[in-house]
PDB file with one MODEL, atoms N, CA, C and O in Angstrom:
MODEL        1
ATOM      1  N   UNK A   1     206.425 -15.792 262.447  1.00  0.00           N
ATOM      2  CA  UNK A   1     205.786 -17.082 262.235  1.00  0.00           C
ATOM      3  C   UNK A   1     204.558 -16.947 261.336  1.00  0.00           C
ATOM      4  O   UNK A   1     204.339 -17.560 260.292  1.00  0.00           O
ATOM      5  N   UNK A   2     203.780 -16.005 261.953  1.00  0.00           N
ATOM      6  CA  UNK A   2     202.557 -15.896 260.914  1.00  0.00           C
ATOM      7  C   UNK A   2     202.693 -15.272 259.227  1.00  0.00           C
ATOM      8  O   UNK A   2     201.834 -15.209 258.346  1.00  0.00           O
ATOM      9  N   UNK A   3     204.050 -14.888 259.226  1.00  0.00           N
ATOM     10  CA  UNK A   3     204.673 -13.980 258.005  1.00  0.00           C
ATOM     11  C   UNK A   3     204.950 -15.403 256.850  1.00  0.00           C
ATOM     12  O   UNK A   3     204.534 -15.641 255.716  1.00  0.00           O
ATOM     13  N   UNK A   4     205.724 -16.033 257.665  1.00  0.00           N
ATOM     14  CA  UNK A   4     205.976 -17.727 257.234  1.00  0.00           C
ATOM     15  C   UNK A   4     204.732 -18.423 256.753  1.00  0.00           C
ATOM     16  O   UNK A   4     204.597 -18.774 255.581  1.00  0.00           O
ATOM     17  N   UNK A   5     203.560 -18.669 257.963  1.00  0.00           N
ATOM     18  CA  UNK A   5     202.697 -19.806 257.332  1.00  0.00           C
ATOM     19  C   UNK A   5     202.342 -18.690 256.161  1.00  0.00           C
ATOM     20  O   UNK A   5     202.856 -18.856 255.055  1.00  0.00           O
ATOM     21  N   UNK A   6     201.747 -17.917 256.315  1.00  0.00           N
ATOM     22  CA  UNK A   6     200.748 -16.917 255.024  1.00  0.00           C
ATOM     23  C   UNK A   6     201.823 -16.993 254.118  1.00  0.00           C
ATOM     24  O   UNK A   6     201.289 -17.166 253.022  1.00  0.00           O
ATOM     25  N   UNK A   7     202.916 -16.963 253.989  1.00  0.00           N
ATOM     26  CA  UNK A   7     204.037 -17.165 252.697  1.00  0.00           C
ATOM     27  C   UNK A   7     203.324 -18.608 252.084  1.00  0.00           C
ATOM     28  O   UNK A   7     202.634 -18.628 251.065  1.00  0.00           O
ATOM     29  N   UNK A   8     203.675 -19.932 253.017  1.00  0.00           N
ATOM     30  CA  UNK A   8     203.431 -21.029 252.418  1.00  0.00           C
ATOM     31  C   UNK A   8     201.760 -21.246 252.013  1.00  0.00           C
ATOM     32  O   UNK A   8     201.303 -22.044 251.195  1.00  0.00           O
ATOM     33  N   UNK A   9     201.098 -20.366 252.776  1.00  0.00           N
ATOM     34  CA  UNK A   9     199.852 -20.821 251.917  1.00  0.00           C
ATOM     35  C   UNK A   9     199.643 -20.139 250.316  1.00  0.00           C
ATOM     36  O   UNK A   9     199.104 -20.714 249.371  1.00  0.00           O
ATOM     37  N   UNK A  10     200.136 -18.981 250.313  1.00  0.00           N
ATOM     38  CA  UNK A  10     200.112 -18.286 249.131  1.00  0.00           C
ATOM     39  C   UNK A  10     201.255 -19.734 248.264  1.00  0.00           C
ATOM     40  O   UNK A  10     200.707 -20.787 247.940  1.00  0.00           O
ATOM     41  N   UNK A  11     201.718 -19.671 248.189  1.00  0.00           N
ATOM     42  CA  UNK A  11     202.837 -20.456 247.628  1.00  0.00           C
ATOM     43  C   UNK A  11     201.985 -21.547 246.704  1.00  0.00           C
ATOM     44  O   UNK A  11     201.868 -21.757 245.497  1.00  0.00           O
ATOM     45  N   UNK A  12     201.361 -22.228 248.146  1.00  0.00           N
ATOM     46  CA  UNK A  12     200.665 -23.632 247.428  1.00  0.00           C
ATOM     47  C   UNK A  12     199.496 -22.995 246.881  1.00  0.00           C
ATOM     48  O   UNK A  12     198.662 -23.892 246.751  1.00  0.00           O
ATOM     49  N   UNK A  13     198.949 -21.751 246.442  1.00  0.00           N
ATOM     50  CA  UNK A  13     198.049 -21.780 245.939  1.00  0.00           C
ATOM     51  C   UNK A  13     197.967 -21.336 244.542  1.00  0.00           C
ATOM     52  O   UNK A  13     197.009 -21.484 243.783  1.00  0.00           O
ATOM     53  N   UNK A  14     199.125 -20.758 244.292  1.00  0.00           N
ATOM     54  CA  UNK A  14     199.572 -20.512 243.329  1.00  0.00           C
ATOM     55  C   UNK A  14     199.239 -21.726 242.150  1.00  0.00           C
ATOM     56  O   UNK A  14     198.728 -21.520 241.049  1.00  0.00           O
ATOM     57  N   UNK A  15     199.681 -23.050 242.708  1.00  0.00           N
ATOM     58  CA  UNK A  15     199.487 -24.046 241.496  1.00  0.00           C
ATOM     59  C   UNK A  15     198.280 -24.552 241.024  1.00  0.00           C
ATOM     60  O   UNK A  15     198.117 -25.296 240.057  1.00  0.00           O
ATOM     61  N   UNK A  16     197.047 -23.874 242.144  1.00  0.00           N
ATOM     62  CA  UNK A  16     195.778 -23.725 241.612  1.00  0.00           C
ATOM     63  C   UNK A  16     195.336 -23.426 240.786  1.00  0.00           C
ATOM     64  O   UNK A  16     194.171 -23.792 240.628  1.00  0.00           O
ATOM     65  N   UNK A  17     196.021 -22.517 239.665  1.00  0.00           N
ATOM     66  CA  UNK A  17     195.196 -21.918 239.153  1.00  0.00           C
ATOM     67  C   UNK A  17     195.393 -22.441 237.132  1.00  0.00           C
ATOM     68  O   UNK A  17     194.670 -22.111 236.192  1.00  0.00           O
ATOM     69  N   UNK A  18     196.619 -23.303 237.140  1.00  0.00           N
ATOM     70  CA  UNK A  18     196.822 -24.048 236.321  1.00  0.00           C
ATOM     71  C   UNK A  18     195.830 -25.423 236.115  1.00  0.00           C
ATOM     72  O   UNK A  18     195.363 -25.953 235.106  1.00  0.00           O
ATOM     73  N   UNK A  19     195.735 -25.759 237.676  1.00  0.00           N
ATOM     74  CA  UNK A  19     194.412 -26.928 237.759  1.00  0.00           C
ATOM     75  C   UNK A  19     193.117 -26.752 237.490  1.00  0.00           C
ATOM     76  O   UNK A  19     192.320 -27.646 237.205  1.00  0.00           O
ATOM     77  N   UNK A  20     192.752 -24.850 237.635  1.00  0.00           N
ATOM     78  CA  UNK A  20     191.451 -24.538 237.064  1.00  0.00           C
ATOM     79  C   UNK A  20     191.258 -25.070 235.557  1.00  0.00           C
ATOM     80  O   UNK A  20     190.408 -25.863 235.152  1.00  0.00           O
ATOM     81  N   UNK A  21     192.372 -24.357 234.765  1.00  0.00           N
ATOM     82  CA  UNK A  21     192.749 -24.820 233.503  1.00  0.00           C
ATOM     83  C   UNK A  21     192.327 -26.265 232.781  1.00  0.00           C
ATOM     84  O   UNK A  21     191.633 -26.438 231.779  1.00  0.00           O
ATOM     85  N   UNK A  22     192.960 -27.199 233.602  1.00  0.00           N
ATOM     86  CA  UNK A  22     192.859 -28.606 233.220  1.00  0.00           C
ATOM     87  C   UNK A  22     191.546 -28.835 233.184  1.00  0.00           C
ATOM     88  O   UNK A  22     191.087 -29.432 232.210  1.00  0.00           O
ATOM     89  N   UNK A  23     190.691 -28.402 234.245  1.00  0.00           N
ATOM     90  CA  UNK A  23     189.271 -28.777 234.328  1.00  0.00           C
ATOM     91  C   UNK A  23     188.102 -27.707 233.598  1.00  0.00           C
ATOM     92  O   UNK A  23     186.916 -28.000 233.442  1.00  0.00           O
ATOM     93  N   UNK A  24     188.703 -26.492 233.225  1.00  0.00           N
ATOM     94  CA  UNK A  24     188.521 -25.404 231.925  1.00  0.00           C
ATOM     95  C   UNK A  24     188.356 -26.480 230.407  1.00  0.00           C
ATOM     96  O   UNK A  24     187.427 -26.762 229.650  1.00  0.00           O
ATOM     97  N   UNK A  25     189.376 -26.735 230.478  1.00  0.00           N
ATOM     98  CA  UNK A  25     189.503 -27.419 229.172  1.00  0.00           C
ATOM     99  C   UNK A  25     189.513 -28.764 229.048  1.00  0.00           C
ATOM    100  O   UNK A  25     190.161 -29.312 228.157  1.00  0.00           O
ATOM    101  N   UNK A  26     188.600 -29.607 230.174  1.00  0.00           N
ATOM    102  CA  UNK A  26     188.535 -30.985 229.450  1.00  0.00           C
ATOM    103  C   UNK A  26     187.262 -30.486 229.680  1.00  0.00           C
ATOM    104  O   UNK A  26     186.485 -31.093 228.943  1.00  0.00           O
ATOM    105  N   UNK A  27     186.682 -29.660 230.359  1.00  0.00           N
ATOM    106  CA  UNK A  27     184.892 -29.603 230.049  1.00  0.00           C
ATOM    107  C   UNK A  27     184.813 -28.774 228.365  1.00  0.00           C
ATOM    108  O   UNK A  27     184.071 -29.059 227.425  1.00  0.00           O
ATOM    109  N   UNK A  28     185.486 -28.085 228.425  1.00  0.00           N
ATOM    110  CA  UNK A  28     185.649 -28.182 226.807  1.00  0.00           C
ATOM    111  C   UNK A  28     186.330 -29.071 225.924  1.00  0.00           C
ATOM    112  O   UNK A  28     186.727 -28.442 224.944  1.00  0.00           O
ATOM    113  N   UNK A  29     186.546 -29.957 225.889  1.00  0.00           N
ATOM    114  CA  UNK A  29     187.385 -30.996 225.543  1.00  0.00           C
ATOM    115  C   UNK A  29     188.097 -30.625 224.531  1.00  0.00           C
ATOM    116  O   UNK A  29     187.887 -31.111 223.419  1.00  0.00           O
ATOM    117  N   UNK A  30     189.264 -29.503 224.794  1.00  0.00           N
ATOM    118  CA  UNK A  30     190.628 -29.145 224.255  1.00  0.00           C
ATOM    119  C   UNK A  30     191.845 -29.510 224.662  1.00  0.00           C
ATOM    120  O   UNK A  30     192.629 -28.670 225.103  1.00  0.00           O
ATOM    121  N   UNK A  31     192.139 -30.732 224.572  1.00  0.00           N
ATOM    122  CA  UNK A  31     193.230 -32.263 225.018  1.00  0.00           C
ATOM    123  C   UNK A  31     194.596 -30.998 225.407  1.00  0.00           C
ATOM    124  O   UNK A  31     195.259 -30.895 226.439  1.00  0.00           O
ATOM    125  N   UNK A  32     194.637 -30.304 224.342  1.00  0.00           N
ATOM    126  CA  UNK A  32     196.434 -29.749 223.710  1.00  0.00           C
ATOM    127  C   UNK A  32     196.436 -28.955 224.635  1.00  0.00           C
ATOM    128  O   UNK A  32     197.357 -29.055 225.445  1.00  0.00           O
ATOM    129  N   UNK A  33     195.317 -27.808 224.844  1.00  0.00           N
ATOM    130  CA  UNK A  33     194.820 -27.145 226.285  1.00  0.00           C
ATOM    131  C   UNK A  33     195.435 -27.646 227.572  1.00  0.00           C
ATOM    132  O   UNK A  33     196.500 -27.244 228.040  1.00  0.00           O
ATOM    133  N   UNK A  34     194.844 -28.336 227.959  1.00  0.00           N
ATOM    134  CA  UNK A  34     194.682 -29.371 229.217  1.00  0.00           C
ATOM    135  C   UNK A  34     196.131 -29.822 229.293  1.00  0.00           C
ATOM    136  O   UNK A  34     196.511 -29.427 230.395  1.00  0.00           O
ATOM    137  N   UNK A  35     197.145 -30.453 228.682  1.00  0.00           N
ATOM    138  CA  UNK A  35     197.791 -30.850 228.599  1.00  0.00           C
ATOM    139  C   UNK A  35     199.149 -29.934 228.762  1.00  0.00           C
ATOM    140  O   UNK A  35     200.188 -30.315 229.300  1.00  0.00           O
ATOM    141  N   UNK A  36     198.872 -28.437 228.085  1.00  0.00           N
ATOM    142  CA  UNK A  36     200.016 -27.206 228.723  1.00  0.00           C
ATOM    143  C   UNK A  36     199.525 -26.981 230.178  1.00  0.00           C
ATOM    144  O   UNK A  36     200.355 -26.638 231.020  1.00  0.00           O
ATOM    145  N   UNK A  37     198.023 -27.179 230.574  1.00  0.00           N
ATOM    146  CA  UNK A  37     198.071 -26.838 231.882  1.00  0.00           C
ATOM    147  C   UNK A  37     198.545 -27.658 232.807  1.00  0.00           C
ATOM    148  O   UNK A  37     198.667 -27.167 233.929  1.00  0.00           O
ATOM    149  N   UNK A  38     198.918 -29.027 232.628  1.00  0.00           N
ATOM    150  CA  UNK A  38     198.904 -29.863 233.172  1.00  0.00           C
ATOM    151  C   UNK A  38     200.629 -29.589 233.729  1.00  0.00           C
ATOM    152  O   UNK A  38     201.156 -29.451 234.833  1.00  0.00           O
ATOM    153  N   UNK A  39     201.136 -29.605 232.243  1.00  0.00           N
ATOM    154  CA  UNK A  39     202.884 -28.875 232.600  1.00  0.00           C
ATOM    155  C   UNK A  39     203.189 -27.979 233.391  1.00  0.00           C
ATOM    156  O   UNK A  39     203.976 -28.011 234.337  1.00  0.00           O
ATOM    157  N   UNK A  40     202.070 -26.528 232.706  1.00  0.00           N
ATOM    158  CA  UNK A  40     201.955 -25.883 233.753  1.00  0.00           C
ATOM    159  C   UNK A  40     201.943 -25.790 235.326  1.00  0.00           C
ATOM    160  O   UNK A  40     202.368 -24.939 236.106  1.00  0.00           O
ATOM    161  N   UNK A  41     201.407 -26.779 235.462  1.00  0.00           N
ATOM    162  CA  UNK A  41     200.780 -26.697 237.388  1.00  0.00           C
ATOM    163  C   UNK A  41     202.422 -27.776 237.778  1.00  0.00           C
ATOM    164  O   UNK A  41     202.936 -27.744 238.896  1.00  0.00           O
ATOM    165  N   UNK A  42     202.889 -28.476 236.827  1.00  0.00           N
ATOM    166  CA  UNK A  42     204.600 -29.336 237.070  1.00  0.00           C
ATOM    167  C   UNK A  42     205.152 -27.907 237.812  1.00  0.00           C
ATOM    168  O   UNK A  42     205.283 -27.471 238.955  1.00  0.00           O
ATOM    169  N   UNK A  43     205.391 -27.462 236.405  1.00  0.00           N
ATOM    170  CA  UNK A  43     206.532 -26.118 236.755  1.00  0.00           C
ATOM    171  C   UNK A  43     206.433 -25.654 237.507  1.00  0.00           C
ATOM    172  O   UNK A  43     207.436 -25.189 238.048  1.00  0.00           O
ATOM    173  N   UNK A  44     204.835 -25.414 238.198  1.00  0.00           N
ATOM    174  CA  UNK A  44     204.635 -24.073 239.040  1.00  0.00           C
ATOM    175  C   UNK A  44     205.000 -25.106 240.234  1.00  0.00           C
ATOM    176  O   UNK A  44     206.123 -24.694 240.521  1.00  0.00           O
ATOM    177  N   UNK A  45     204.791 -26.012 240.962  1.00  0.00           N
ATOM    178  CA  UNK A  45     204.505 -26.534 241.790  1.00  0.00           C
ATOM    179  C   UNK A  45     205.907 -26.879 241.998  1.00  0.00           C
ATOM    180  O   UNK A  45     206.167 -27.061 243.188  1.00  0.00           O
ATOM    181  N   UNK A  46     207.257 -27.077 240.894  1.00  0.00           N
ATOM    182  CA  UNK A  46     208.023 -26.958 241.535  1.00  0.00           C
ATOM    183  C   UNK A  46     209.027 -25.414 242.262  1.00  0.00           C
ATOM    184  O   UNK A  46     209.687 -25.131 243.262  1.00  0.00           O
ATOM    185  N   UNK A  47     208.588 -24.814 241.036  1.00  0.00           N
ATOM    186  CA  UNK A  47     208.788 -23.099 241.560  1.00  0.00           C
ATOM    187  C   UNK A  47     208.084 -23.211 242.750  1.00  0.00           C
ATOM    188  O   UNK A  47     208.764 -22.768 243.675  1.00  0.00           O
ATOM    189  N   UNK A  48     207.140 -23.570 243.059  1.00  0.00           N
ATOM    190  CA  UNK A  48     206.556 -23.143 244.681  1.00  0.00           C
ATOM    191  C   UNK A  48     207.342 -23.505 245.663  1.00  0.00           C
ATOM    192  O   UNK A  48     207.847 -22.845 246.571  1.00  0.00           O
ATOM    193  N   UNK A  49     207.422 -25.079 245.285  1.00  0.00           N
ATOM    194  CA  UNK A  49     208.215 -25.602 246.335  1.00  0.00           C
ATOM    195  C   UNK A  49     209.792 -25.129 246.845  1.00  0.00           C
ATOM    196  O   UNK A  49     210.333 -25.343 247.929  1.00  0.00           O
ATOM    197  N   UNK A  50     210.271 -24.460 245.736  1.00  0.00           N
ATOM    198  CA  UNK A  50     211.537 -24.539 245.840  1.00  0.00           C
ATOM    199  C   UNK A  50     211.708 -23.173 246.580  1.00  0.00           C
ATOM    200  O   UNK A  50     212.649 -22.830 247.295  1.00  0.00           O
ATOM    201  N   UNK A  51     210.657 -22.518 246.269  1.00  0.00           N
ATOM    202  CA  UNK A  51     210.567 -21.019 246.781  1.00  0.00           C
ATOM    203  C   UNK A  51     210.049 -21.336 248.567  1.00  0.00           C
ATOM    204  O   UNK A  51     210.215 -20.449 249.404  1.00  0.00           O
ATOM    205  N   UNK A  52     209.664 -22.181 248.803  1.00  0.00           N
ATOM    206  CA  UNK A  52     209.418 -22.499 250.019  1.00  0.00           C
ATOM    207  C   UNK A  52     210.366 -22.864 250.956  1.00  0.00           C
ATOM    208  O   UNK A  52     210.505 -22.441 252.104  1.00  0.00           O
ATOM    209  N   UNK A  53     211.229 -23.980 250.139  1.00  0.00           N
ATOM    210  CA  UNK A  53     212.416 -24.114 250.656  1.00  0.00           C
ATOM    211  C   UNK A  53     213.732 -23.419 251.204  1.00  0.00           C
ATOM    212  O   UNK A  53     214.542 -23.665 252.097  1.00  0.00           O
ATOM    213  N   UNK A  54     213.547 -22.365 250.176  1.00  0.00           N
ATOM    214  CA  UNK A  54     214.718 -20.770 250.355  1.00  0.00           C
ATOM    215  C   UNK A  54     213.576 -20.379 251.289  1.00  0.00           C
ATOM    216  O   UNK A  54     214.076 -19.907 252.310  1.00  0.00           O
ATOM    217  N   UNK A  55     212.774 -20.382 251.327  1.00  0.00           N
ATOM    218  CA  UNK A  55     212.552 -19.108 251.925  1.00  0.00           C
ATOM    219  C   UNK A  55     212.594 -19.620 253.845  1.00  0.00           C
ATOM    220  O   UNK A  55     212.606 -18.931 254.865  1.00  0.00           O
ATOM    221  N   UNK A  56     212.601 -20.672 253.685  1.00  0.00           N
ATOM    222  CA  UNK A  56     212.188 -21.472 255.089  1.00  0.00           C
ATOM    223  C   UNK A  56     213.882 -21.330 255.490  1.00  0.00           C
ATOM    224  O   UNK A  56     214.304 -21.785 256.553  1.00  0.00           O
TER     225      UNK A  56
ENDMDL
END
């Protein structure tokens, strides 16, 4: 059980780090930046999820 939750928290945190990004680069206001991260944190967040799902 505890092998499980610590899986799903790693999981969801993963898409954190694409959201650093977004807020990286609109304080620099690099739109084109911001905008791969934004895809970025899509993709990852569905890779997370889906990896959550198998794995559950």
């Amino acid at each position: 059980m505890l092998k499980t939750v610590l899986f799903v928290l790693y999981a969801l945190m993963i898409p954190l780090v694409p959201l650093w990004g977004v807020r990286h680069y609109r304080r620099n206001k690099n739109g084109s930046k911001e905008i791969v991260c934004w895809v970025l944190f899509a993709v990852q967040t569905l890779v997370s999820v889906g990896s959550i799902i198998s794995y559950v």
